[in-house]
Coordinates of C-alpha atoms in Angstrom, one line a residue:
M797 CA 21.1 70.1 -22.1
T798 CA 18.8 68.0 -24.4
L799 CA 15.7 66.1 -23.5
T800 CA 15.2 63.0 -25.7
V801 CA 11.5 62.0 -26.0
G802 CA 9.4 59.3 -27.6
I803 CA 5.7 59.6 -28.6
I804 CA 3.3 56.8 -28.2
G805 CA 0.3 57.3 -30.5
A806 CA 0.5 59.4 -33.7
G807 CA -3.2 60.4 -34.0
R808 CA -4.3 64.0 -34.1
I809 CA -3.0 64.9 -30.6
G810 CA 0.2 62.9 -31.0
R811 CA 1.1 64.7 -34.3
L812 CA 0.3 68.0 -32.6
H813 CA 2.7 67.4 -29.8
V814 CA 5.4 66.4 -32.4
D815 CA 4.9 69.8 -34.1
N816 CA 5.0 71.7 -30.9
L817 CA 8.0 69.8 -29.5
R818 CA 9.9 70.5 -32.7
L819 CA 9.6 74.2 -31.8
I820 CA 11.7 73.7 -28.7
P821 CA 15.5 73.8 -29.4
H822 CA 16.5 71.5 -26.6
I823 CA 14.1 68.7 -27.5
R824 CA 15.1 65.6 -29.6
I825 CA 12.2 63.5 -30.8
K826 CA 13.8 60.2 -31.3
S827 CA 11.0 57.7 -31.7
V828 CA 7.3 57.5 -32.5
S829 CA 5.2 54.4 -32.1
D830 CA 1.7 53.8 -33.6
V831 CA -0.3 50.7 -34.6
A832 CA -0.6 52.3 -38.1
A833 CA 3.1 53.2 -38.4
Q834 CA 3.3 51.7 -41.9
H835 CA 1.1 54.5 -43.1
L836 CA 3.1 57.3 -41.4
E837 CA 6.5 56.9 -43.1
T838 CA 6.2 60.1 -45.2
W839 CA 5.0 62.1 -42.3
A840 CA 7.8 60.8 -40.0
E841 CA 10.4 61.6 -42.6
E842 CA 9.1 65.2 -43.0
K843 CA 9.2 65.6 -39.2
Q844 CA 12.7 64.1 -39.0
I845 CA 11.6 61.3 -36.7
E846 CA 14.5 59.0 -36.3
V847 CA 12.6 55.7 -35.4
L848 CA 9.1 54.8 -36.4
T849 CA 7.7 51.6 -35.0
T850 CA 4.4 49.7 -34.2
N851 CA 5.8 48.5 -30.9
Y852 CA 5.8 51.1 -28.1
H853 CA 8.0 48.8 -25.9
E854 CA 10.9 49.7 -28.2
L855 CA 10.6 53.3 -26.8
L856 CA 10.4 52.1 -23.2
N857 CA 13.4 49.9 -23.7
D858 CA 15.5 52.6 -25.3
P859 CA 18.0 53.9 -22.7
V860 CA 18.5 57.2 -24.6
I861 CA 14.8 58.2 -24.3
Q862 CA 14.2 60.1 -21.1
A863 CA 10.5 61.0 -21.4
I864 CA 7.4 59.4 -23.0
F865 CA 4.4 61.2 -24.4
I866 CA 1.3 58.9 -24.1
C867 CA -1.1 59.9 -26.9
S868 CA -2.7 56.5 -27.5
P869 CA -6.4 55.7 -26.7
T870 CA -7.5 56.2 -23.1
N871 CA -8.0 52.5 -22.4
T872 CA -4.2 52.0 -22.8
H873 CA -3.0 54.9 -20.7
A874 CA -2.8 53.3 -17.2
D875 CA -0.8 50.2 -18.4
I876 CA 1.6 52.3 -20.4
I877 CA 2.1 54.7 -17.4
K878 CA 3.0 51.7 -15.2
E879 CA 5.4 50.3 -17.8
A880 CA 7.0 53.7 -18.5
A881 CA 7.5 54.3 -14.8
A882 CA 9.1 50.9 -14.3
A883 CA 11.4 51.8 -17.2
G884 CA 12.4 55.0 -15.4
K885 CA 10.8 57.3 -18.0
H886 CA 9.2 60.7 -17.2
I887 CA 5.7 60.8 -18.5
F888 CA 3.3 63.2 -20.2
C889 CA -0.1 61.6 -20.5
E890 CA -3.1 62.9 -22.3
K891 CA -6.3 63.1 -20.3
P892 CA -8.0 61.2 -18.8
V893 CA -5.4 58.9 -17.2
S894 CA -8.0 56.1 -17.4
F895 CA -11.7 55.4 -17.3
S896 CA -11.4 53.9 -13.8
V897 CA -10.4 55.8 -10.6
E898 CA -9.0 52.6 -9.3
E899 CA -6.8 52.1 -12.4
T900 CA -5.6 55.7 -12.2
E901 CA -4.7 55.2 -8.5
E902 CA -2.6 52.1 -9.4
A903 CA -0.8 54.1 -12.2
L904 CA -0.1 56.9 -9.8
A905 CA 1.3 54.5 -7.2
A906 CA 3.7 53.1 -9.9
V907 CA 4.8 56.7 -10.7
E908 CA 5.4 57.4 -7.0
K909 CA 7.4 54.2 -6.5
A910 CA 9.6 54.9 -9.6
G911 CA 10.2 58.5 -8.6
V912 CA 9.5 59.8 -12.1
K913 CA 7.5 62.9 -13.1
L914 CA 3.9 62.6 -14.5
Q915 CA 2.1 65.5 -16.2
V916 CA -1.5 65.2 -17.3
G917 CA -2.5 67.0 -20.5
F918 CA -5.1 69.5 -19.2
N919 CA -4.0 72.1 -21.7
R920 CA -6.5 74.8 -20.7
R921 CA -4.5 75.4 -17.5
F922 CA -1.8 76.9 -19.8
D923 CA -4.1 79.3 -21.7
P924 CA -2.9 82.8 -20.8
N925 CA -6.5 84.0 -20.2
F926 CA -7.3 81.3 -17.7
R927 CA -3.9 81.7 -16.0
K928 CA -4.6 85.4 -15.6
I929 CA -7.9 84.6 -13.9
R930 CA -6.2 82.2 -11.5
T931 CA -3.6 84.8 -10.6
L932 CA -6.3 87.3 -9.9
V933 CA -8.1 84.9 -7.6
Q934 CA -4.8 83.9 -5.8
K935 CA -4.0 87.6 -5.2
G936 CA -7.4 88.3 -3.8
E937 CA -8.3 90.8 -6.5
I938 CA -12.0 89.6 -6.6
G939 CA -12.1 88.9 -2.9
T940 CA -13.6 85.7 -1.5
P941 CA -14.9 83.6 -4.4
H942 CA -18.7 83.0 -4.3
I943 CA -19.6 81.7 -7.8
L944 CA -17.7 80.1 -10.7
R945 CA -19.5 79.8 -14.0
I946 CA -18.0 77.8 -16.9
T947 CA -19.5 77.5 -20.4
S948 CA -17.9 74.9 -22.6
R949 CA -19.6 73.9 -25.9
D950 CA -18.2 72.2 -29.0
P951 CA -19.0 73.4 -32.5
E952 CA -20.2 69.9 -33.6
P953 CA -20.5 66.5 -32.0
P954 CA -17.9 63.7 -32.6
G955 CA -18.8 60.6 -34.5
V956 CA -20.8 57.8 -32.9
D957 CA -17.7 55.5 -32.8
Y958 CA -15.9 58.1 -30.7
I959 CA -18.9 58.5 -28.4
K960 CA -19.0 54.7 -27.8
S961 CA -15.3 54.6 -26.7
S962 CA -14.8 58.0 -25.1
G963 CA -16.1 57.3 -21.6
G964 CA -19.0 59.7 -22.1
L965 CA -19.5 63.4 -22.1
F966 CA -18.4 63.8 -18.5
M967 CA -15.2 61.9 -19.0
D968 CA -14.0 63.2 -22.4
M969 CA -15.5 66.7 -22.5
S970 CA -16.6 68.0 -19.1
I971 CA -13.4 66.7 -17.5
H972 CA -11.5 69.7 -18.8
D973 CA -14.1 71.9 -17.0
F974 CA -13.8 69.9 -13.8
D975 CA -10.0 70.4 -13.8
M976 CA -10.5 74.1 -14.7
A977 CA -12.9 74.5 -11.7
R978 CA -10.3 73.2 -9.3
Y979 CA -7.6 75.2 -10.9
I980 CA -9.4 78.5 -10.8
M981 CA -11.0 78.1 -7.4
G982 CA -8.0 76.6 -5.7
S983 CA -10.4 74.5 -3.7
E984 CA -11.5 70.9 -4.0
V985 CA -15.0 69.9 -5.1
V986 CA -17.0 68.3 -2.3
E987 CA -20.4 67.9 -4.0
V988 CA -21.6 67.3 -7.6
F989 CA -25.1 67.4 -9.0
A990 CA -25.6 66.8 -12.7
K991 CA -28.5 66.9 -15.1
G992 CA -28.2 65.8 -18.7
A993 CA -30.3 65.4 -21.9
V994 CA -30.1 64.3 -25.5
L995 CA -31.0 67.4 -27.5
V996 CA -28.4 67.4 -30.3
D997 CA -28.5 64.0 -31.9
P998 CA -30.6 60.9 -30.9
V999 CA -27.8 58.7 -32.0
I1000 CA -25.8 59.9 -29.1
G1001 CA -28.5 58.8 -26.7
E1002 CA -28.7 55.4 -28.5
A1003 CA -25.0 55.0 -27.8
G1004 CA -25.7 55.5 -24.1
D1005 CA -24.5 59.0 -23.7
I1006 CA -25.9 62.6 -23.4
D1007 CA -25.0 65.6 -25.4
T1008 CA -26.2 68.5 -23.2
A1009 CA -25.5 68.9 -19.5
I1010 CA -25.7 71.3 -16.5
I1011 CA -23.4 70.4 -13.6
T1012 CA -23.4 72.2 -10.3
L1013 CA -20.5 72.0 -7.9
K1014 CA -19.9 72.8 -4.3
F1015 CA -16.4 73.6 -3.2
A1016 CA -14.7 72.9 0.1
N1017 CA -14.3 76.7 0.6
G1018 CA -18.1 77.1 0.4
A1019 CA -18.2 78.6 -3.1
L1020 CA -20.6 77.3 -5.8
G1021 CA -19.9 76.4 -9.4
V1022 CA -22.0 75.8 -12.5
I1023 CA -20.8 74.2 -15.8
D1024 CA -22.9 74.0 -18.9
N1025 CA -21.9 71.7 -21.8
S1026 CA -23.2 71.1 -25.2
R1027 CA -21.9 68.9 -28.1
R1028 CA -23.0 71.5 -30.7
A1029 CA -22.8 75.2 -30.7
V1030 CA -23.6 76.2 -34.3
Y1031 CA -21.7 79.5 -34.0
G1032 CA -18.3 78.0 -33.0
Y1033 CA -16.2 76.8 -30.2
D1034 CA -17.7 78.4 -27.1
Q1035 CA -15.3 78.8 -24.2
R1036 CA -16.2 81.3 -21.5
L1037 CA -15.6 81.6 -17.7
E1038 CA -16.6 84.0 -14.9
I1039 CA -15.5 84.1 -11.3
F1040 CA -17.5 86.2 -8.9
G1041 CA -16.5 87.2 -5.4
D1042 CA -17.2 89.7 -2.7
K1043 CA -14.9 92.3 -4.2
G1044 CA -15.8 92.0 -7.8
A1045 CA -15.7 89.6 -10.8
A1046 CA -13.4 88.6 -13.6
E1047 CA -14.3 86.8 -16.9
V1048 CA -12.8 85.2 -20.0
N1049 CA -14.7 85.5 -23.3
N1050 CA -14.3 83.7 -26.5
N1051 CA -11.3 84.1 -28.8
R1052 CA -12.2 85.5 -32.2
A1053 CA -10.3 85.9 -35.5
T1054 CA -10.3 89.7 -34.9
T1055 CA -11.7 92.0 -32.2
V1056 CA -13.3 94.3 -34.8
E1057 CA -16.9 95.2 -34.1
V1058 CA -19.0 96.9 -36.8
S1059 CA -21.9 99.1 -35.7
T1060 CA -24.5 100.3 -38.2
I1061 CA -28.1 101.5 -38.1
E1062 CA -29.2 97.9 -38.8
N1063 CA -27.1 96.0 -36.2
V1064 CA -23.9 95.6 -34.3
M1065 CA -21.7 92.8 -35.6
K1066 CA -18.5 91.0 -34.5
E1067 CA -16.9 87.8 -35.7
K1068 CA -17.9 84.4 -34.5
P1069 CA -15.7 82.5 -32.0
V1070 CA -12.9 80.4 -33.5
Y1071 CA -14.3 77.1 -34.7
F1072 CA -11.8 74.5 -33.5
F1073 CA -10.1 73.7 -30.2
L1074 CA -6.7 73.6 -31.9
E1075 CA -7.2 77.3 -32.9
R1076 CA -8.5 78.3 -29.5
Y1077 CA -5.7 76.7 -27.5
T1078 CA -2.7 76.9 -29.9
Q1079 CA -0.4 78.6 -27.5
A1080 CA -1.6 76.6 -24.5
Y1081 CA -0.6 73.3 -26.2
I1082 CA 2.9 74.8 -26.9
D1083 CA 3.3 76.1 -23.4
E1084 CA 2.2 72.8 -21.7
V1085 CA 4.9 70.8 -23.5
T1086 CA 7.5 73.5 -23.0
E1087 CA 6.9 73.5 -19.2
F1088 CA 6.9 69.7 -19.1
A1089 CA 10.4 69.7 -20.7
A1090 CA 11.6 72.4 -18.3
A1091 CA 10.3 70.4 -15.3
V1092 CA 12.2 67.3 -16.4
L1093 CA 15.4 69.1 -17.4
K1094 CA 15.5 71.4 -14.3
N1095 CA 13.8 69.1 -11.9
Y1096 CA 10.8 71.3 -11.3
E1097 CA 7.4 70.1 -10.2
V1098 CA 5.1 69.6 -13.2
S1099 CA 2.2 72.2 -13.6
C1100 CA -0.5 69.6 -13.7
N1101 CA 0.2 66.3 -11.9
G1102 CA -1.3 62.9 -11.5
F1103 CA -3.3 64.0 -8.5
D1104 CA -5.0 66.7 -10.6
G1105 CA -5.9 64.0 -13.2
L1106 CA -7.3 61.7 -10.5
Q1107 CA -9.4 64.5 -9.0
A1108 CA -10.9 65.4 -12.3
E1109 CA -11.8 61.8 -12.9
R1110 CA -13.4 61.5 -9.5
I1111 CA -15.6 64.5 -10.3
A1112 CA -16.5 63.0 -13.7
R1113 CA -17.5 59.7 -12.0
A1114 CA -19.6 61.5 -9.4
A1115 CA -21.3 63.5 -12.2
R1116 CA -22.3 60.3 -13.9
Q1117 CA -23.5 58.8 -10.7
S1118 CA -25.6 61.9 -10.0
L1119 CA -27.1 61.8 -13.5
E1120 CA -28.1 58.2 -13.0
T1121 CA -29.5 58.6 -9.5
G1122 CA -31.0 62.1 -9.8
A1123 CA -29.3 63.1 -6.6
P1124 CA -26.2 65.1 -5.5
V1125 CA -23.1 63.0 -4.9
Q1126 CA -20.7 63.8 -2.1
L1127 CA -16.9 63.6 -2.7
K1128 CA -14.7 62.6 0.1
P1129 CA -11.2 64.1 0.4
A1130 CA -8.4 62.2 -1.3
A1131 CA -4.9 62.2 0.0
Q1132 CA -2.2 63.8 -2.2
T1133 CA 1.2 62.1 -2.1
A1134 CA 4.4 64.1 -2.5
A1135 CA 5.2 62.2 -5.7
N1136 CA 2.0 63.4 -7.3

């Protein structure tokens, strides 16, 4: 059985998904749409893309295409989700679903009405290290969780044009950590308290954002969480996590090129963390699209659904509100529908 897909958006993440989907034998990438399609002809030929277009509606109107990957800018996601759902296409959408909780809720309602699958691209859920931690928590290996600590720091900040259109640090960067917090803890966030600063580049502050943050979380199960973010860690891509409970603790450390540690009379040395997120999460990106394809072909539930995307956005919005008011923000429970 073959799954025929179309890709909307051929930027960095869209091209990555093309490469990873081509690794799966039962996937056919029929079409790719991008506003700059005229500059992608050589690439499309190399990747054996059958149809290259500037108009994504051609993909939605193609009866052969069963699933759509939405890799376009965030401000287009919600509308395309609604259109794709109406066209009966299963949907993989990069995070976040939108910049507006209300728009996301509308998109999810369209998905539920159409009865199609929607997976949100929180790739870190598919990292084997984080999955192991989640399994340990679910099996009670560390007992009742008390504290979750997440460190997530980029090696360098993005350009100011990205900052202006990204939705801010909480929405484009911390949102991965908000999803990871829910995923690992297996409990919803009920309170968010955020502090932020501009310590990396004043241009980021001039663009209306922050580049450094500490976010504390309270979960429905009573546990506490803390996330620290920075736009610049000069030593590499810093991705660490620890879960502490009444029976013990478990942690994930950074990935490095090798695990060699050299000890001499002068010092003890080991390699820096890998520098780029594509290096750190290579296998996770492959696994997330592989599992999406399996969910569609075998009618499984997707591993990260629209409700997960919505909850991460709600936490991001609460973090922004907390930053602006200087006070903790309470999160009310949200109903999860069967289609999500």
